[in-house]
Coordinates of C-alpha atoms (C1' of nucleotides) in Angstrom, one line a residue:
Chain I
X1063 CA 1.1 -8.8 -14.3
X1064 CA 1.8 -10.7 -18.3
X1065 CA 2.4 -14.0 -16.3
X1066 CA -0.6 -13.9 -14.6
X1067 CA -3.0 -13.2 -17.9
X1068 CA -0.6 -16.1 -19.5
X1069 CA -2.0 -18.3 -16.9
X1070 CA -5.3 -17.6 -17.4
X1071 CA -5.4 -17.9 -21.5
X1072 CA -3.4 -21.0 -21.2
X1073 CA -6.3 -22.6 -18.9
X1074 CA -9.1 -21.2 -21.2
X1075 CA -7.3 -23.1 -24.3
X1076 CA -7.1 -26.1 -22.4
X1077 CA -11.2 -26.3 -21.4
X1078 CA -11.7 -25.5 -24.9
X1079 CA -10.2 -28.5 -26.1
X1080 CA -11.2 -30.6 -23.5
X1081 CA -14.8 -29.1 -24.0
X1082 CA -14.9 -30.1 -27.7
X1083 CA -15.3 -26.4 -28.9
X1084 CA -12.4 -27.0 -30.7
X1085 CA -9.7 -30.3 -31.8
X1086 CA -7.0 -31.2 -29.3
X1087 CA -3.8 -29.4 -30.8
X1088 CA -0.1 -28.6 -29.7
X1089 CA -0.6 -25.0 -28.4
X1090 CA 1.7 -22.9 -30.7
X1091 CA 3.5 -20.2 -28.8
X1092 CA 1.2 -16.9 -28.8
X1093 CA 2.3 -13.4 -27.3
X1094 CA 0.5 -11.5 -24.8
X1095 CA 2.1 -8.2 -25.3
X1096 CA 1.3 -4.5 -24.5
X1097 CA -0.5 -2.8 -27.8
X1098 CA 0.9 0.7 -28.8
X1099 CA -2.5 1.7 -29.5
X1100 CA -4.0 2.2 -25.8
X1101 CA -7.6 1.5 -27.2
X1102 CA -6.6 -2.1 -27.6
X1103 CA -6.1 -2.6 -23.8
X1104 CA -3.4 -3.5 -21.2
X1105 CA -2.5 -6.7 -22.9
X1106 CA -3.0 -8.4 -26.3
X1107 CA -3.3 -11.7 -27.5
X1108 CA -2.4 -13.3 -30.8
X1109 CA -3.3 -16.7 -29.3
X1110 CA -6.8 -17.2 -31.4
X1111 CA -4.6 -16.3 -34.9
X1112 CA -1.6 -18.8 -34.2
X1113 CA -4.1 -21.4 -33.2
X1114 CA -6.5 -20.8 -36.4
X1115 CA -4.0 -23.3 -38.5
X1116 CA -3.9 -25.6 -36.4
X1117 CA -6.8 -26.3 -35.4
X1118 CA -8.7 -25.6 -38.4
X1119 CA -10.9 -22.5 -37.3
X1120 CA -11.9 -18.8 -37.9
X1121 CA -9.7 -17.1 -35.7
X1122 CA -12.6 -14.8 -34.7
X1123 CA -14.6 -17.9 -33.8
X1124 CA -11.5 -19.1 -31.5
X1125 CA -11.1 -16.1 -30.2
X1126 CA -14.9 -15.8 -28.8
X1127 CA -14.7 -19.3 -27.5
X1128 CA -11.4 -18.6 -25.2
X1129 CA -13.1 -15.3 -24.2
X1130 CA -16.1 -17.5 -22.8
X1131 CA -14.2 -19.9 -21.2
X1132 CA -12.0 -17.7 -19.4
X1133 CA -11.9 -17.5 -16.0
X1134 CA -11.1 -14.5 -13.8
X1135 CA -11.6 -15.5 -10.1
X1136 CA -9.5 -13.3 -8.9
X1137 CA -11.5 -10.1 -11.0
X1138 CA -8.5 -8.6 -12.2
X1139 CA -9.7 -7.9 -15.9
X1140 CA -12.9 -5.1 -16.8
X1141 CA -13.3 -6.3 -20.0
X1142 CA -12.4 -8.3 -22.9
X1143 CA -12.7 -7.5 -26.6
X1144 CA -12.1 -8.8 -30.0
X1145 CA -10.6 -7.0 -32.7
X1146 CA -9.2 -7.1 -35.7
X1147 CA -8.5 -10.4 -37.4
X1148 CA -8.7 -12.2 -33.7
X1149 CA -6.8 -10.4 -31.9
X1150 CA -7.9 -10.6 -27.9
X1151 CA -7.5 -7.2 -26.1
X1152 CA -7.6 -7.3 -22.3
X1153 CA -8.6 -4.3 -19.9
X1154 CA -7.1 -4.8 -16.4
X1155 CA -8.8 -3.3 -13.6
X1156 CA -6.7 -0.1 -12.3
X1157 CA -6.3 -1.7 -8.7
X1158 CA -5.0 -4.9 -10.0
X1159 CA -2.1 -3.0 -11.6
X1160 CA -2.1 -1.1 -8.1
X1161 CA -1.7 -4.4 -6.3
X1162 CA 1.6 -5.2 -7.9
X1163 CA 3.0 -2.4 -5.9
X1164 CA 2.8 -4.1 -3.1
X1165 CA 4.9 -7.4 -4.3
X1166 CA 7.5 -4.7 -6.0
X1167 CA 8.2 -2.8 -2.4
X1168 CA 8.3 -6.1 -0.8
X1169 CA 11.4 -7.2 -3.0
X1170 CA 13.4 -3.6 -2.3
X1171 CA 16.6 -4.1 -4.0
X1172 CA 16.1 -7.3 -5.3
X1173 CA 13.3 -6.1 -7.9
X1174 CA 14.0 -6.8 -11.1
X1175 CA 16.7 -9.6 -10.1
X1176 CA 15.4 -13.2 -11.0
X1177 CA 16.9 -16.4 -10.7
X1178 CA 16.1 -17.4 -14.5
X1179 CA 20.3 -18.5 -14.4
X1180 CA 20.1 -20.7 -11.9
X1181 CA 23.6 -20.6 -10.8
X1182 CA 24.8 -20.9 -13.7
X1183 CA 28.6 -20.1 -14.2
X1184 CA 29.4 -17.7 -16.7
X1185 CA 32.7 -16.1 -18.0
X1186 CA 32.5 -12.9 -19.2
X1187 CA 36.0 -11.6 -20.9
X1188 CA 36.6 -7.9 -21.6
X1189 CA 38.9 -5.1 -22.0
X1190 CA 42.1 -7.9 -22.4
X1191 CA 43.9 -4.9 -23.5
X1192 CA 47.9 -5.1 -24.2
X1193 CA 49.8 -3.8 -21.1
X1194 CA 51.7 -1.8 -23.4
X1195 CA 50.1 1.6 -22.7
X1196 CA 47.7 3.1 -20.8
X1197 CA 43.5 2.3 -21.6
X1198 CA 42.3 5.3 -24.1
X1199 CA 39.0 5.6 -24.9
X1200 CA 37.2 2.6 -27.2
X1201 CA 38.5 0.7 -24.2
X1202 CA 36.1 2.0 -22.2
X1203 CA 33.5 1.3 -24.3
X1204 CA 34.1 -2.6 -24.3
X1205 CA 35.0 -2.5 -20.5
X1206 CA 31.4 -0.9 -19.7
X1207 CA 29.6 -2.9 -22.1
X1208 CA 31.0 -6.5 -20.2
X1209 CA 30.9 -5.1 -16.7
X1210 CA 27.1 -4.5 -17.6
X1211 CA 26.3 -7.5 -19.8
X1212 CA 28.2 -8.7 -16.2
X1213 CA 25.6 -7.4 -14.2
X1214 CA 23.3 -8.5 -15.8
X1215 CA 24.0 -12.1 -15.4
X1216 CA 24.0 -11.9 -11.9
X1217 CA 20.8 -9.8 -11.3
X1218 CA 19.7 -12.6 -13.2
X1219 CA 21.1 -15.8 -11.0
X1220 CA 24.0 -16.7 -13.0
X1221 CA 27.4 -16.7 -11.4
X1222 CA 29.8 -14.3 -13.0
X1223 CA 33.6 -14.5 -13.2
X1224 CA 34.7 -11.1 -14.8
X1225 CA 38.2 -11.9 -16.6
X1226 CA 41.0 -9.8 -18.0
X1227 CA 43.7 -11.6 -20.3
X1228 CA 46.8 -10.0 -20.4
X1229 CA 49.3 -10.6 -23.8
X1230 CA 52.5 -10.6 -21.5
X1231 CA 53.9 -13.3 -23.9
X1232 CA 54.7 -11.8 -27.1
X1233 CA 57.6 -9.8 -28.8
X1234 CA 55.5 -6.5 -27.9
X1235 CA 56.2 -6.8 -24.4
X1236 CA 59.6 -7.1 -25.3
X1237 CA 59.4 -3.8 -27.6
X1238 CA 58.1 -2.2 -25.2
X1239 CA 61.5 -3.3 -23.2
X1240 CA 63.2 -1.9 -26.0
X1241 CA 61.3 1.4 -25.7
X1242 CA 61.8 2.3 -22.3
X1243 CA 65.4 1.2 -22.4
X1244 CA 66.2 3.7 -25.8
X1245 CA 63.8 6.4 -23.7
X1246 CA 66.4 6.0 -21.0
X1247 CA 69.1 6.2 -22.4
X1248 CA 68.4 8.8 -24.1
X1249 CA 67.3 10.7 -21.4
X1250 CA 71.0 10.0 -19.8
X1251 CA 72.0 12.3 -22.5
X1252 CA 72.6 9.8 -25.4
X1253 CA 71.8 10.4 -29.3
X1254 CA 68.9 8.0 -29.9
X1255 CA 67.4 7.3 -33.4
X1256 CA 63.9 6.5 -31.9
X1257 CA 62.4 3.5 -33.7
X1258 CA 58.9 3.9 -35.1
X1259 CA 58.2 0.3 -34.2
X1260 CA 58.7 1.4 -30.7
X1261 CA 55.9 2.7 -28.5
X1262 CA 55.6 7.0 -29.3
X1263 CA 54.1 8.2 -26.4
X1264 CA 55.2 10.3 -24.0
X1265 CA 54.2 7.8 -21.3
X1266 CA 57.4 5.8 -21.9
X1267 CA 59.5 8.5 -21.2
X1268 CA 57.9 8.9 -17.9
X1269 CA 58.6 5.1 -17.3
X1270 CA 62.1 5.7 -18.4
X1271 CA 62.6 9.0 -16.0
X1272 CA 61.4 6.8 -13.0
X1273 CA 64.1 4.1 -13.4
X1274 CA 66.7 6.7 -14.0
X1275 CA 65.7 8.0 -11.0
X1276 CA 65.3 4.9 -9.2
X1277 CA 68.5 3.2 -10.2
X1278 CA 70.9 5.6 -12.0
X1279 CA 72.9 4.9 -14.4
X1280 CA 73.7 1.6 -14.0
X1281 CA 72.3 0.3 -16.9
X1282 CA 74.2 1.8 -19.3
X1283 CA 77.1 -0.3 -18.9
X1284 CA 75.6 -3.1 -19.4
X1285 CA 74.3 -4.9 -22.7
X1286 CA 71.1 -4.1 -24.0
X1287 CA 70.3 -7.7 -24.0
X1288 CA 70.5 -8.2 -20.4
X1289 CA 68.8 -4.9 -19.8
X1290 CA 65.5 -5.6 -21.9
X1291 CA 63.9 -7.9 -19.6
X1292 CA 64.6 -5.7 -16.3
X1293 CA 62.4 -2.5 -18.6
X1294 CA 60.4 -4.9 -20.0
X1295 CA 59.0 -6.1 -16.5
X1296 CA 58.7 -3.0 -15.1
X1297 CA 57.1 -1.3 -17.8
X1298 CA 54.8 -3.9 -18.1
X1299 CA 53.8 -4.1 -14.6
X1300 CA 54.1 -0.4 -13.9
X1301 CA 51.3 0.2 -16.9
X1302 CA 49.2 -3.0 -15.5
X1303 CA 49.0 -1.3 -12.3
X1304 CA 47.7 1.7 -14.3
X1305 CA 45.4 0.3 -16.3
X1306 CA 44.1 -1.7 -13.0
X1307 CA 43.3 1.7 -11.4
X1308 CA 42.0 3.8 -14.4
X1309 CA 39.1 0.6 -14.5
X1310 CA 38.8 0.8 -10.5
X1311 CA 38.2 5.2 -11.1
X1312 CA 35.6 3.6 -13.8
X1313 CA 33.9 1.7 -11.2
X1314 CA 35.3 -2.0 -12.9
X1315 CA 36.7 -4.6 -10.9
X1316 CA 37.9 -8.2 -12.1
X1317 CA 37.6 -11.0 -10.6
X1318 CA 40.8 -12.3 -12.6
X1319 CA 43.6 -11.6 -14.5
X1320 CA 44.8 -14.4 -16.6
X1321 CA 48.3 -14.3 -18.1
X1322 CA 49.0 -15.5 -21.4
X1323 CA 52.2 -16.9 -20.4
X1324 CA 50.8 -19.5 -18.3
X1325 CA 49.2 -21.0 -21.2
X1326 CA 53.3 -21.5 -22.1
X1327 CA 53.8 -23.4 -18.7
X1328 CA 54.8 -27.2 -19.5
X1329 CA 54.2 -26.8 -22.7
X1330 CA 50.4 -26.7 -22.8
X1331 CA 50.1 -25.0 -25.9
X1332 CA 52.5 -27.0 -28.1
X1333 CA 50.6 -30.1 -26.5
X1334 CA 47.0 -28.6 -27.1
X1335 CA 48.6 -28.4 -31.2
X1336 CA 49.7 -32.0 -31.0
X1337 CA 46.6 -33.2 -29.8
X1338 CA 44.6 -31.3 -32.4
X1339 CA 47.5 -32.8 -34.9
X1340 CA 46.7 -36.5 -34.4
X1341 CA 43.0 -35.7 -34.4
X1342 CA 43.7 -34.3 -38.3
X1343 CA 42.7 -30.8 -37.9
X1344 CA 46.0 -29.4 -38.2
X1345 CA 48.6 -29.9 -41.2
X1346 CA 52.2 -29.0 -41.7
X1347 CA 54.0 -27.3 -44.6
X1348 CA 57.4 -26.9 -43.8
X1349 CA 58.3 -26.1 -40.2
X1350 CA 54.9 -24.3 -40.2
X1351 CA 51.4 -25.5 -38.9
X1352 CA 48.2 -24.9 -39.9
X1353 CA 44.8 -25.1 -38.4
X1354 CA 42.2 -26.3 -41.1
X1355 CA 39.5 -24.2 -39.8
X1356 CA 37.8 -23.8 -43.8
X1357 CA 36.9 -27.2 -42.4
X1358 CA 34.3 -25.2 -40.1
X1359 CA 33.8 -22.4 -42.3
X1360 CA 36.5 -20.1 -42.0
X1361 CA 37.7 -18.4 -45.3
X1362 CA 40.4 -19.6 -45.3
X1363 CA 43.5 -21.6 -43.0
X1364 CA 45.2 -19.9 -40.2
X1365 CA 49.3 -20.4 -39.2
X1366 CA 49.1 -21.5 -35.7
X1367 CA 53.1 -22.3 -35.9
X1368 CA 55.0 -19.6 -37.8
X1369 CA 58.2 -20.9 -40.2
X1370 CA 60.3 -19.4 -37.3
X1371 CA 58.9 -21.5 -35.0
X1372 CA 56.7 -19.4 -32.5
X1373 CA 53.4 -19.7 -32.0
X1374 CA 50.3 -16.8 -33.0
X1375 CA 48.3 -15.3 -31.0
X1376 CA 45.4 -17.6 -32.4
X1377 CA 47.4 -20.8 -31.0
X1378 CA 47.2 -19.3 -27.5
X1379 CA 43.8 -18.1 -28.1
X1380 CA 43.0 -22.0 -28.3
X1381 CA 44.6 -22.8 -25.7
X1382 CA 43.2 -20.3 -23.4
X1383 CA 39.6 -21.3 -24.2
X1384 CA 40.3 -24.7 -23.8
X1385 CA 41.7 -23.6 -20.9
X1386 CA 38.4 -21.5 -20.2
X1387 CA 36.0 -24.6 -20.4
X1388 CA 38.4 -26.4 -18.0
X1389 CA 37.4 -24.3 -15.5
X1390 CA 34.1 -25.3 -15.4
X1391 CA 32.3 -22.3 -16.8
X1392 CA 28.5 -23.1 -18.4
X1393 CA 28.9 -20.4 -20.3
X1394 CA 31.7 -18.5 -22.1
X1395 CA 31.3 -14.5 -23.3
X1396 CA 33.8 -12.6 -25.2
X1397 CA 33.6 -8.9 -25.5
X1398 CA 35.5 -8.0 -28.6
X1399 CA 36.3 -4.8 -30.4
X1400 CA 34.8 -4.7 -33.9
X1401 CA 38.0 -4.4 -35.6
X1402 CA 38.1 -8.5 -34.7
X1403 CA 35.1 -9.6 -36.4
X1404 CA 37.3 -11.4 -38.6
X1405 CA 38.4 -13.6 -36.0
X1406 CA 35.0 -14.9 -35.0
X1407 CA 34.7 -17.6 -37.8
X1408 CA 38.3 -19.1 -37.1
X1409 CA 37.8 -19.1 -33.1
X1410 CA 34.6 -21.2 -33.4
X1411 CA 36.4 -23.6 -35.6
X1412 CA 39.4 -23.6 -32.8
X1413 CA 36.6 -24.6 -30.0
X1414 CA 34.4 -26.6 -32.2
X1415 CA 38.0 -28.6 -33.1
X1416 CA 38.2 -29.3 -29.0
X1417 CA 34.8 -31.0 -29.2
X1418 CA 32.8 -27.9 -27.9
X1419 CA 29.8 -26.7 -30.1
X1420 CA 29.8 -23.6 -31.3
X1421 CA 27.1 -22.1 -29.2
X1422 CA 29.9 -22.6 -26.1
X1423 CA 31.1 -19.4 -27.5
X1424 CA 29.5 -16.2 -27.2
X1425 CA 31.1 -13.2 -28.8
X1426 CA 29.6 -9.6 -28.4
X1427 CA 31.1 -7.0 -30.4
X1428 CA 31.3 -3.4 -29.9
X1429 CA 32.2 -1.1 -32.5
X1430 CA 34.6 2.1 -32.1
X1431 CA 33.8 5.5 -30.4
X1432 CA 34.4 8.8 -32.5
X1433 CA 35.4 10.9 -29.6
X1434 CA 33.7 14.4 -30.6
X1435 CA 34.0 17.7 -29.0
X1436 CA 31.6 20.2 -29.6
X1437 CA 30.3 17.6 -32.8
X1438 CA 34.0 17.9 -34.0
X1439 CA 36.0 14.8 -34.2
X1440 CA 39.3 14.8 -31.9
X1441 CA 42.0 14.0 -33.4
X1442 CA 43.4 10.2 -32.1
X1443 CA 46.6 7.9 -33.5
X1444 CA 47.6 5.4 -31.9
X1445 CA 50.6 5.0 -33.8
X1446 CA 52.0 8.5 -32.7
X1447 CA 51.1 8.2 -29.3
X1448 CA 48.6 11.0 -29.3
X1449 CA 45.3 9.3 -28.1
X1450 CA 42.2 10.2 -25.5
X1451 CA 42.8 8.0 -22.4
X1452 CA 40.0 6.7 -20.6
X1453 CA 41.5 8.7 -18.0
X1454 CA 41.2 11.6 -19.1
X1455 CA 37.9 11.2 -20.1
X1456 CA 36.5 9.8 -17.1
X1457 CA 38.3 12.8 -15.2
X1458 CA 36.9 15.1 -17.2
X1459 CA 33.4 14.0 -17.9
X1460 CA 32.5 11.7 -14.5
X1461 CA 32.4 8.0 -14.4
X1462 CA 28.5 8.1 -14.2
X1463 CA 28.2 10.4 -17.8
X1464 CA 30.8 8.3 -19.4
X1465 CA 29.2 4.9 -18.2
X1466 CA 26.1 6.1 -19.4
X1467 CA 27.1 7.9 -22.6
X1468 CA 28.7 5.0 -23.6
X1469 CA 25.6 2.6 -22.7
X1470 CA 23.2 4.5 -25.2
X1471 CA 23.8 2.4 -27.9
X1472 CA 23.2 -0.6 -29.4
X1473 CA 27.2 -2.0 -28.9
X1474 CA 26.9 -3.1 -32.2
X1475 CA 26.6 0.2 -33.9
X1476 CA 29.0 3.4 -34.1
X1477 CA 29.0 5.6 -31.1
X1478 CA 29.6 9.1 -31.1
X1479 CA 31.0 10.3 -27.7
X1480 CA 30.5 14.4 -27.5
X1481 CA 32.9 14.9 -24.9
X1482 CA 31.2 18.6 -24.1
X1483 CA 27.4 17.3 -23.7
X1484 CA 28.7 14.1 -21.6
X1485 CA 30.0 17.2 -19.5
X1486 CA 27.1 19.4 -19.6
X1487 CA 24.6 19.1 -16.4
X1488 CA 22.0 20.1 -18.5
X1489 CA 19.1 18.8 -20.5
X1490 CA 21.1 17.6 -23.6
X1491 CA 23.0 14.9 -21.0
X1492 CA 20.5 12.1 -20.5
X1493 CA 22.5 10.5 -17.6
X1494 CA 21.0 14.0 -15.8
X1495 CA 17.7 13.6 -16.5
X1496 CA 17.3 10.0 -14.6
X1497 CA 19.4 11.1 -12.0
X1498 CA 16.9 14.3 -11.6
X1499 CA 14.4 12.2 -11.2
X1500 CA 15.8 9.8 -8.3
X1501 CA 17.0 13.0 -7.0
X1502 CA 13.3 14.9 -7.1
X1503 CA 11.7 11.7 -5.7
X1504 CA 14.0 11.2 -2.6
X1505 CA 13.3 15.1 -2.1
X1506 CA 9.8 14.4 -2.1
X1507 CA 10.2 11.5 0.1
X1508 CA 12.2 13.9 2.3
X1509 CA 9.5 16.9 2.3
X1510 CA 6.7 14.3 2.6
X1511 CA 8.6 12.8 6.2
X1512 CA 8.6 16.5 7.5
X1513 CA 5.2 17.0 7.0
X1514 CA 4.2 14.3 8.3
X1515 CA 4.0 11.8 5.9
X1516 CA 6.5 8.8 6.5
X1517 CA 6.8 6.3 3.8
X1518 CA 4.1 3.9 4.2
X1519 CA 4.7 0.1 4.6
X1520 CA 2.7 -2.1 3.3
X1521 CA -0.8 -2.3 5.2
X1522 CA -0.8 1.2 5.9
X1523 CA -1.7 2.1 2.1
X1524 CA -4.6 1.8 0.0
X1525 CA -3.0 1.1 -3.5
X1526 CA -6.9 1.6 -4.9
X1527 CA -6.7 5.2 -4.7
X1528 CA -3.8 5.1 -7.4
X1529 CA -6.7 4.9 -10.1
X1530 CA -5.4 7.9 -12.6
X1531 CA -4.3 6.8 -16.4
X1532 CA -1.2 8.0 -15.3
X1533 CA -0.4 6.4 -12.3
X1534 CA -1.4 3.1 -14.0
X1535 CA 1.1 3.9 -16.7
X1536 CA 3.7 4.3 -14.6
X1537 CA 2.8 1.2 -12.8
X1538 CA 2.6 -0.6 -15.9
X1539 CA 6.3 0.4 -16.7
X1540 CA 7.3 -0.4 -13.4
X1541 CA 5.9 -3.9 -13.7
X1542 CA 7.8 -4.6 -17.3
X1543 CA 11.3 -3.8 -15.5
X1544 CA 11.9 -7.7 -14.5
X1545 CA 11.0 -8.9 -18.0
X1546 CA 13.4 -6.4 -19.0
X1547 CA 16.2 -7.2 -17.6
X1548 CA 15.8 -10.7 -18.8
X1549 CA 15.0 -10.0 -22.1
X1550 CA 17.8 -7.4 -21.8
X1551 CA 20.2 -10.9 -20.3
X1552 CA 19.4 -12.7 -23.1
X1553 CA 20.6 -10.3 -26.0
X1554 CA 23.2 -9.3 -24.5
X1555 CA 22.3 -5.5 -24.6
X1556 CA 22.7 -3.8 -22.2
X1557 CA 21.5 -0.4 -24.0
X1558 CA 17.7 -1.7 -23.5
X1559 CA 18.4 -0.4 -19.7
X1560 CA 19.1 3.1 -20.6
X1561 CA 16.0 3.4 -22.8
X1562 CA 13.9 2.1 -20.6
X1563 CA 15.4 4.2 -17.9
X1564 CA 14.3 7.4 -19.8
X1565 CA 10.8 6.2 -20.2
X1566 CA 10.3 5.5 -16.8
X1567 CA 12.0 9.0 -15.7
X1568 CA 10.1 10.7 -18.5
X1569 CA 6.2 9.4 -17.2
X1570 CA 7.2 10.0 -13.5
X1571 CA 8.7 13.9 -14.7
X1572 CA 5.4 14.2 -16.4
X1573 CA 3.4 12.9 -13.6
X1574 CA 5.3 15.4 -11.1
X1575 CA 3.9 18.3 -12.8
X1576 CA 0.3 17.3 -13.2
X1577 CA -0.3 16.0 -9.5
X1578 CA 0.6 16.4 -6.6
X1579 CA 2.0 13.8 -4.5
X1580 CA 1.3 15.3 -1.0
X1581 CA -1.7 16.6 -0.5
X1582 CA -4.8 17.4 2.5
X1583 CA -6.1 14.0 1.5
X1584 CA -3.8 11.7 3.6
X1585 CA -4.5 8.4 2.2
X1586 CA -4.1 9.6 -1.0
X1587 CA -0.9 11.3 0.1
X1588 CA -0.1 7.8 1.2
X1589 CA -0.7 6.4 -1.9
X1590 CA 1.2 8.4 -4.1
X1591 CA 3.9 8.4 -2.0
X1592 CA 4.2 4.4 -2.1
X1593 CA 4.0 4.8 -5.7
X1594 CA 6.7 7.2 -6.5
X1595 CA 8.9 5.1 -3.9
X1596 CA 8.2 2.4 -6.0
X1597 CA 9.5 4.4 -8.8
X1598 CA 12.6 5.7 -7.4
X1599 CA 13.1 1.9 -6.2
X1600 CA 12.9 1.0 -10.0
X1601 CA 15.5 3.8 -11.0
X1602 CA 18.2 2.4 -8.1
X1603 CA 18.1 -1.2 -9.1
X1604 CA 18.3 -0.2 -12.9
X1605 CA 21.0 2.3 -12.7
X1606 CA 23.1 0.0 -10.1
X1607 CA 23.1 -2.5 -12.7
X1608 CA 24.7 0.2 -15.1
X1609 CA 27.2 1.4 -12.6
X1610 CA 25.7 4.6 -12.1
X1611 CA 25.0 6.1 -9.0
X1612 CA 21.6 7.4 -7.8
X1613 CA 22.1 10.7 -6.1
X1614 CA 19.6 11.3 -3.5
X1615 CA 20.5 15.3 -4.5
X1616 CA 22.4 17.0 -7.1
Chain B
rG1344 C1' 37.8 -9.3 -55.5
rG1345 C1' 35.4 -12.1 -50.9
rG1346 C1' 33.4 -11.2 -45.8
rC1347 C1' 30.7 -8.8 -41.9
rG1348 C1' 27.8 -4.2 -40.5
rA1349 C1' 25.2 -0.7 -41.4
rU1350 C1' 21.4 2.1 -43.8
rU1351 C1' 14.3 4.6 -40.1
rA1352 C1' 12.5 13.1 -38.8
rG1353 C1' 17.2 18.3 -39.6
rC1354 C1' 21.0 15.7 -36.4
rU1355 C1' 22.6 11.6 -32.5
rC1356 C1' 19.7 6.8 -33.0
rA1357 C1' 15.3 3.1 -30.1
rG1358 C1' 12.2 -0.7 -32.3
rA1359 C1' 13.7 -9.0 -28.7
rU1360 C1' 11.6 -14.2 -31.1
rG1361 C1' 7.1 -10.5 -37.9
rG1362 C1' 1.4 -8.0 -35.6
rA1363 C1' -3.3 -3.0 -35.9
rU1364 C1' -2.1 4.5 -36.9
rA1365 C1' 6.2 4.5 -36.8
rG1366 C1' 9.2 5.9 -31.6
rA1367 C1' 12.7 9.0 -28.6
rG1368 C1' 16.5 12.4 -27.3
rC1369 C1' 18.8 16.9 -29.3
rG1370 C1' 17.7 21.6 -32.3
rU1371 C1' 13.5 24.3 -34.0
rU1372 C1' 9.2 27.0 -32.8
rG1373 C1' 5.5 28.8 -29.1
rG1374 C1' 3.4 27.9 -24.0
rC1375 C1' 4.1 26.2 -18.2
rC1376 C1' 4.9 27.3 -10.8
rU1377 C1' 3.1 32.5 -5.3
rC1378 C1' 3.7 25.2 -5.5
rC1379 C1' 6.1 18.7 -3.1
rG1380 C1' 13.5 20.6 -6.3
rG1381 C1' 12.2 25.0 -13.8
rA1382 C1' 18.9 20.0 -14.5
rG1383 C1' 11.4 19.7 -14.9
rC1384 C1' 6.5 19.9 -17.9
rC1385 C1' 3.0 20.6 -22.3
rA1386 C1' 2.5 21.7 -27.5
rA1387 C1' 3.4 22.1 -32.6
rA1388 C1' 6.4 20.9 -37.1
rG1389 C1' 9.3 17.4 -39.2
rG1390 C1' 9.1 10.3 -42.3
rC1391 C1' 8.7 7.0 -50.1
rC1392 C1' 11.4 3.1 -42.3
rC1393 C1' 18.1 2.9 -49.1
rU1394 C1' 16.1 0.7 -54.1
rG1395 C1' 13.9 -3.5 -56.1
rG1396 C1' 11.6 -8.3 -56.0
rG1397 C1' 9.8 -12.4 -52.8
rU1398 C1' 7.5 -15.1 -48.3
rU1399 C1' 1.7 -14.6 -45.7
rC1400 C1' -3.7 -13.1 -42.9
rG1401 C1' 0.0 -9.1 -41.7
rA1402 C1' 7.1 -6.9 -43.1
rA1403 C1' 11.1 -1.2 -40.7
rU1404 C1' 11.9 -6.4 -38.9
rC1405 C1' 12.3 -12.8 -42.2
rC1406 C1' 14.9 -14.1 -48.0
rC1407 C1' 16.7 -12.7 -52.4
rA1408 C1' 19.2 -8.6 -55.7
rG1409 C1' 21.5 -4.0 -56.0
rA1410 C1' 22.8 0.7 -54.3
rU1411 C1' 25.9 3.9 -50.8
rC1412 C1' 29.1 3.9 -46.3
rG1413 C1' 32.3 1.8 -42.6
rC1414 C1' 34.9 -2.6 -40.8
rC1415 C1' 37.8 -7.0 -41.8
rU1416 C1' 40.9 -9.5 -45.4
rA1417 C1' 49.5 -10.6 -42.0
rC1418 C1' 53.5 -16.6 -40.7
rC1419 C1' 51.4 -8.2 -36.6
rA1420 C1' 50.3 -7.9 -31.8

RNA sequence: GGGCGAUUAGCUCAGAUGGAUAGAGCGUUGGCCUCCGGAGCCAAAGGCCCUGGGUUCGAAUCCCAGAUCGCCUACCA
């Protein structure tokens, strides 16, 4: 609808300029938005006001001219008013709104999708937790945000790859191996002083027990150094498999798992550093190599090769991002925990030194999660290994509840996740409100079919009968869904979708309580069934983007 | 000390590129099916949008300063 109006207004302004009503001027961007106040019509534009300074005329006079020259060949508009400092308010005919449903119905599950991205290739990297322990609740939020951003991108015509980066090269993997090794010996009766820097979680003991069962005591006779690689690889791959399984249960499947160790093949990292050194971005200080990130606005330079000769994670990250661009992505999006925000400037510096623009990397920060139970914080400490795993949460509250709750806040703000509320099957839990609406719609359609009202098709329905204000309101909400998806993608803000769903569900529930869909009036019943089906369809599409199910019964 | 983010109803939070009288959920209070699903609906109460300046036709939104809170500030991973 908005697009239709924009073109009418644009044409009118053009004919005003040609007709010398006001001088030719470059058309500044103007808004056509639904005003908050209903008395101001379905849409309002500030076109006259933004034109005022350009053509040096009074905004109200310009508005008058625009209205006078506006042509409406299809008769969409009921009336137009000029208000306030120069707003033009448009009142559409109810039937104009209702006709939009025909398009919605025809698009079906494609409604809300677009080709905005024009097939651009986008990589979204998220989670990327080290395989040294199971995913915990904090990873869950980043996982869903990344997954839904990826879904939004693919709904808008991007070609998306979901990638998980595995830090499998650092010495924390050796620590993992050593942890399992020590627990192994402990299980076999040795007195062990378990070091604080080793992983504390009980899952290490479980892994050690598995190894005891499979391999017996064979490692007791060998030297620790000989044993570590086995324990490291066994624990690492076993934990990674667990992570993949937890993600799958959570509804997340990656296209690509990228191993950090690949970057080191054929001395890849070192070659990149040499190249950067030649270009003057890197300098030496004894055995240490420093990256001059301050040249790109970072607050201090960063080490890439440590005094002991080992590269830092930053060095690997530079190589990794170069690798990403080398794979031909048009856009690269990283989802990071907010505790990494200090890395942003140096990462920007890194890619700029590599010759890419700052815009080539988009970083979405996801704030940490406060896990609560009945309003009280759940104690968590990674050090002691006492954390609540993602799997536990998903098992307790369900995939839908967990995903929806993670998505209800802007990524950038802290999130309280209350286990008891997320588990409640009541109005306190927002996901049920929406799902219930969808189930209710399905129920109406079932009942209607039983009573001899099959879902009408295009051509069998007269949308002109949908003239109640409540009906037009719902159609308005349905109509803005595609813009909402686009806006959500542009801003990389998935939380807008749950808010939208809540609005849509509220309008539907209210309508349901006020008006009967199925009545004696066959024509009207068919029209309303058609409307209600469009609501359900929009809900399904929106929930689909969120990876939350749209149940037909609850 | 420096950097980043936050600050909007009792609580948790929305308010995209500045727009007309500030929004939702929860909680509180009071109502609503002989009926297509009451996991729902309706109504009421509840606000110095942290403070002070500035920018302009117009500011919760943009700029500057300050206050409070959180996070970051490793040759850790």
